[in-house]
PDB file of C-alpha atoms in Angstrom:
ATOM      1  CA  UNK A1335      81.811 -12.371 125.964  1.00 55.00           C
ATOM      2  CA  UNK A1336      81.297 -15.909 126.724  1.00 59.00           C
ATOM      3  CA  UNK A1337      81.553 -18.861 124.257  1.00 59.00           C
ATOM      4  CA  UNK A1338      77.725 -18.920 123.227  1.00 55.00           C
ATOM      5  CA  UNK A1339      77.764 -15.375 122.314  1.00 58.00           C
ATOM      6  CA  UNK A1340      80.793 -15.806 120.221  1.00 56.00           C
ATOM      7  CA  UNK A1341      79.375 -18.726 118.351  1.00 56.00           C
ATOM      8  CA  UNK A1342      76.231 -16.612 117.679  1.00 58.00           C
ATOM      9  CA  UNK A1343      78.293 -13.745 116.323  1.00 56.00           C
ATOM     10  CA  UNK A1344      80.588 -16.004 114.082  1.00 59.00           C
ATOM     11  CA  UNK A1345      77.451 -17.754 112.676  1.00 59.00           C
ATOM     12  CA  UNK A1346      75.767 -14.209 111.748  1.00 58.00           C
ATOM     13  CA  UNK A1347      79.216 -13.279 110.052  1.00 62.00           C
ATOM     14  CA  UNK A1348      79.129 -16.619 108.126  1.00 62.00           C
ATOM     15  CA  UNK A1349      75.469 -16.076 106.743  1.00 59.00           C
ATOM     16  CA  UNK A1350      76.214 -12.693 105.552  1.00 62.00           C
ATOM     17  CA  UNK A1351      74.421 -12.375 102.102  1.00 59.00           C
ATOM     18  CA  UNK A1352      72.562 -15.576 102.220  1.00 64.00           C
ATOM     19  CA  UNK A1353      69.210 -14.026 102.036  1.00 72.00           C
ATOM     20  CA  UNK A1354      70.276 -11.863  99.237  1.00 76.00           C
ATOM     21  CA  UNK A1355      71.459 -14.653  97.259  1.00 73.00           C
ATOM     22  CA  UNK A1356      68.411 -16.472  97.943  1.00 77.00           C
ATOM     23  CA  UNK A1357      66.215 -13.643  96.558  1.00 82.00           C
ATOM     24  CA  UNK A1358      68.482 -13.371  93.574  1.00 83.00           C
ATOM     25  CA  UNK A1359      67.854 -17.112  92.696  1.00 85.00           C
ATOM     26  CA  UNK A1360      64.130 -17.469  93.733  1.00 90.00           C
ATOM     27  CA  UNK A1361      62.837 -14.080  92.371  1.00 90.00           C
ATOM     28  CA  UNK A1362      63.430 -14.969  88.462  1.00 92.00           C
ATOM     29  CA  UNK A1363      61.913 -18.389  88.977  1.00 92.00           C
ATOM     30  CA  UNK A1364      58.840 -17.069  90.589  1.00 94.00           C
ATOM     31  CA  UNK A1365      58.321 -14.311  87.889  1.00 93.00           C
ATOM     32  CA  UNK A1366      58.727 -17.023  85.048  1.00 92.00           C
ATOM     33  CA  UNK A1367      56.136 -19.409  86.904  1.00 94.00           C
ATOM     34  CA  UNK A1368      53.859 -16.257  87.617  1.00 95.00           C
ATOM     35  CA  UNK A1369      54.174 -15.533  83.921  1.00 93.00           C
ATOM     36  CA  UNK A1370      53.387 -19.057  82.595  1.00 93.00           C
ATOM     37  CA  UNK A1371      50.259 -19.124  84.806  1.00 95.00           C
ATOM     38  CA  UNK A1372      49.060 -15.795  83.685  1.00 94.00           C
ATOM     39  CA  UNK A1373      49.532 -16.793  79.980  1.00 94.00           C
ATOM     40  CA  UNK A1374      47.797 -20.119  80.579  1.00 94.00           C
ATOM     41  CA  UNK A1375      44.737 -18.249  82.087  1.00 95.00           C
ATOM     42  CA  UNK A1376      44.649 -15.869  79.049  1.00 93.00           C
ATOM     43  CA  UNK A1377      44.433 -18.969  76.539  1.00 94.00           C
ATOM     44  CA  UNK A1378      41.781 -20.801  78.740  1.00 95.00           C
ATOM     45  CA  UNK A1379      39.968 -17.494  78.769  1.00 95.00           C
ATOM     46  CA  UNK A1380      39.977 -17.144  74.989  1.00 95.00           C
ATOM     47  CA  UNK A1381      38.951 -20.883  74.596  1.00 96.00           C
ATOM     48  CA  UNK A1382      35.896 -20.281  76.669  1.00 96.00           C
ATOM     49  CA  UNK A1383      35.031 -16.911  74.853  1.00 95.00           C
ATOM     50  CA  UNK A1384      35.120 -18.740  71.509  1.00 96.00           C
ATOM     51  CA  UNK A1385      33.284 -21.588  72.776  1.00 97.00           C
ATOM     52  CA  UNK A1386      30.496 -19.163  74.069  1.00 96.00           C
ATOM     53  CA  UNK A1387      30.198 -17.257  70.766  1.00 96.00           C
ATOM     54  CA  UNK A1388      30.093 -20.706  68.927  1.00 96.00           C
ATOM     55  CA  UNK A1389      27.394 -21.728  71.124  1.00 97.00           C
ATOM     56  CA  UNK A1390      25.426 -18.528  70.959  1.00 95.00           C
ATOM     57  CA  UNK A1391      25.666 -18.584  67.060  1.00 95.00           C
ATOM     58  CA  UNK A1392      24.494 -22.197  66.812  1.00 95.00           C
ATOM     59  CA  UNK A1393      21.393 -21.220  68.911  1.00 94.00           C
ATOM     60  CA  UNK A1394      20.659 -18.358  66.766  1.00 93.00           C
ATOM     61  CA  UNK A1395      20.459 -20.342  63.469  1.00 93.00           C
ATOM     62  CA  UNK A1396      18.945 -23.462  65.362  1.00 92.00           C
ATOM     63  CA  UNK A1397      16.381 -21.791  67.282  1.00 90.00           C
ATOM     64  CA  UNK A1398      15.793 -18.352  66.300  1.00 88.00           C
ATOM     65  CA  UNK A1399      15.865 -19.081  62.545  1.00 85.00           C
ATOM     66  CA  UNK A1400      18.687 -16.523  61.834  1.00 90.00           C
ATOM     67  CA  UNK A1401      20.289 -16.806  58.267  1.00 92.00           C
ATOM     68  CA  UNK A1402      23.602 -18.494  58.256  1.00 92.00           C
ATOM     69  CA  UNK A1403      25.369 -15.573  56.774  1.00 93.00           C
ATOM     70  CA  UNK A1404      24.045 -13.395  59.288  1.00 94.00           C
ATOM     71  CA  UNK A1405      24.947 -15.606  62.225  1.00 93.00           C
ATOM     72  CA  UNK A1406      28.675 -15.935  60.869  1.00 94.00           C
ATOM     73  CA  UNK A1407      28.802 -12.232  60.586  1.00 94.00           C
ATOM     74  CA  UNK A1408      27.518 -11.677  64.009  1.00 94.00           C
ATOM     75  CA  UNK A1409      30.048 -14.193  65.517  1.00 94.00           C
ATOM     76  CA  UNK A1410      32.915 -12.562  63.664  1.00 93.00           C
ATOM     77  CA  UNK A1411      31.950  -9.214  65.053  1.00 94.00           C
ATOM     78  CA  UNK A1412      31.565 -10.676  68.530  1.00 93.00           C
ATOM     79  CA  UNK A1413      35.046 -12.250  68.361  1.00 93.00           C
ATOM     80  CA  UNK A1414      36.480  -9.172  67.097  1.00 90.00           C
ATOM     81  CA  UNK A1415      35.079  -7.121  69.963  1.00 90.00           C
ATOM     82  CA  UNK A1416      36.900  -9.458  72.584  1.00 85.00           C
ATOM     83  CA  UNK A1417      40.459  -8.736  71.054  1.00 86.00           C
ATOM     84  CA  UNK A1418      41.376 -12.150  72.447  1.00 89.00           C
ATOM     85  CA  UNK A1419      41.548 -14.130  69.177  1.00 92.00           C
ATOM     86  CA  UNK A1420      43.663 -13.083  66.219  1.00 89.00           C
ATOM     87  CA  UNK A1421      42.569 -13.884  62.692  1.00 90.00           C
ATOM     88  CA  UNK A1422      39.355 -15.759  63.704  1.00 93.00           C
ATOM     89  CA  UNK A1423      37.820 -18.174  61.081  1.00 95.00           C
ATOM     90  CA  UNK A1424      34.166 -18.653  61.593  1.00 96.00           C
ATOM     91  CA  UNK A1425      32.222 -21.453  59.943  1.00 95.00           C
ATOM     92  CA  UNK A1426      28.583 -21.968  60.004  1.00 95.00           C
ATOM     93  CA  UNK A1427      26.849 -25.004  58.259  1.00 94.00           C
ATOM     94  CA  UNK A1428      23.329 -26.195  58.332  1.00 91.00           C
ATOM     95  CA  UNK A1429      22.096 -29.209  56.690  1.00 89.00           C
ATOM     96  CA  UNK A1430      18.385 -28.563  57.773  1.00 84.00           C
ATOM     97  CA  UNK A1431      18.573 -31.016  60.439  1.00 90.00           C
ATOM     98  CA  UNK A1432      21.562 -29.754  62.589  1.00 93.00           C
ATOM     99  CA  UNK A1433      23.700 -26.605  62.648  1.00 95.00           C
ATOM    100  CA  UNK A1434      27.421 -26.807  63.133  1.00 96.00           C
ATOM    101  CA  UNK A1435      29.457 -23.894  64.116  1.00 97.00           C
ATOM    102  CA  UNK A1436      33.470 -24.101  64.077  1.00 97.00           C
ATOM    103  CA  UNK A1437      35.562 -21.295  65.193  1.00 97.00           C
ATOM    104  CA  UNK A1438      39.329 -21.213  64.822  1.00 96.00           C
ATOM    105  CA  UNK A1439      41.866 -18.616  65.470  1.00 95.00           C
ATOM    106  CA  UNK A1440      45.044 -17.752  67.346  1.00 94.00           C
ATOM    107  CA  UNK A1441      44.865 -16.758  71.036  1.00 93.00           C
ATOM    108  CA  UNK A1442      46.924 -13.663  71.583  1.00 86.00           C
ATOM    109  CA  UNK A1443      50.038 -14.087  73.815  1.00 87.00           C
ATOM    110  CA  UNK A1444      51.676 -11.687  76.222  1.00 87.00           C
ATOM    111  CA  UNK A1445      55.027 -11.651  74.060  1.00 84.00           C
ATOM    112  CA  UNK A1446      55.469 -11.928  70.485  1.00 85.00           C
ATOM    113  CA  UNK A1447      55.465 -15.748  69.429  1.00 85.00           C
ATOM    114  CA  UNK A1448      53.510 -16.942  72.404  1.00 86.00           C
ATOM    115  CA  UNK A1449      50.143 -17.284  70.615  1.00 90.00           C
ATOM    116  CA  UNK A1450      48.325 -20.677  70.202  1.00 94.00           C
ATOM    117  CA  UNK A1451      45.792 -22.057  67.830  1.00 95.00           C
ATOM    118  CA  UNK A1452      42.457 -22.441  69.667  1.00 96.00           C
ATOM    119  CA  UNK A1453      39.154 -23.922  68.264  1.00 96.00           C
ATOM    120  CA  UNK A1454      35.738 -24.681  69.267  1.00 96.00           C
ATOM    121  CA  UNK A1455      32.886 -26.521  67.696  1.00 97.00           C
ATOM    122  CA  UNK A1456      29.233 -26.456  68.597  1.00 96.00           C
ATOM    123  CA  UNK A1457      26.468 -28.520  66.916  1.00 95.00           C
ATOM    124  CA  UNK A1458      22.711 -28.281  67.690  1.00 94.00           C
ATOM    125  CA  UNK A1459      19.649 -29.726  66.272  1.00 93.00           C
ATOM    126  CA  UNK A1460      17.427 -27.319  64.404  1.00 90.00           C
ATOM    127  CA  UNK A1461      14.201 -26.831  66.362  1.00 84.00           C
ATOM    128  CA  UNK A1462      11.219 -25.294  64.474  1.00 74.00           C
ATOM    129  CA  UNK A1463       7.558 -25.089  65.384  1.00 67.00           C
ATOM    130  CA  UNK A1464       5.763 -27.762  63.873  1.00 60.00           C
ATOM    131  CA  UNK A1465       1.859 -27.261  63.563  1.00 61.00           C
TER     132      UNK A1465
END
């Protein structure tokens, strides 16, 4: 064996286990970061869903002349079907000129204790046919 081969062999012997150590340190960090990203995506999706329900409810009252109580019940049912929001509180107010729909609840988390409070409010002017 010449000197170059001996250096290569001894270098390999010194690096024994370094890739395993790297994996042991990096894998948990990757799992935590992936978990956090997935959790944030779930919360963002829940916000988008309640905003869409609030907007649709406001449209029902403002443009399709649906009663406020019926619209509130419809919004609560729509949110309940998604199962993304726990304990939703739906408020629909109309003063004859505008309709304001507010939805508040807790976006479910992956683990117990990781839920967050989310809310959405939509306001639209009431549009009716004027003869």
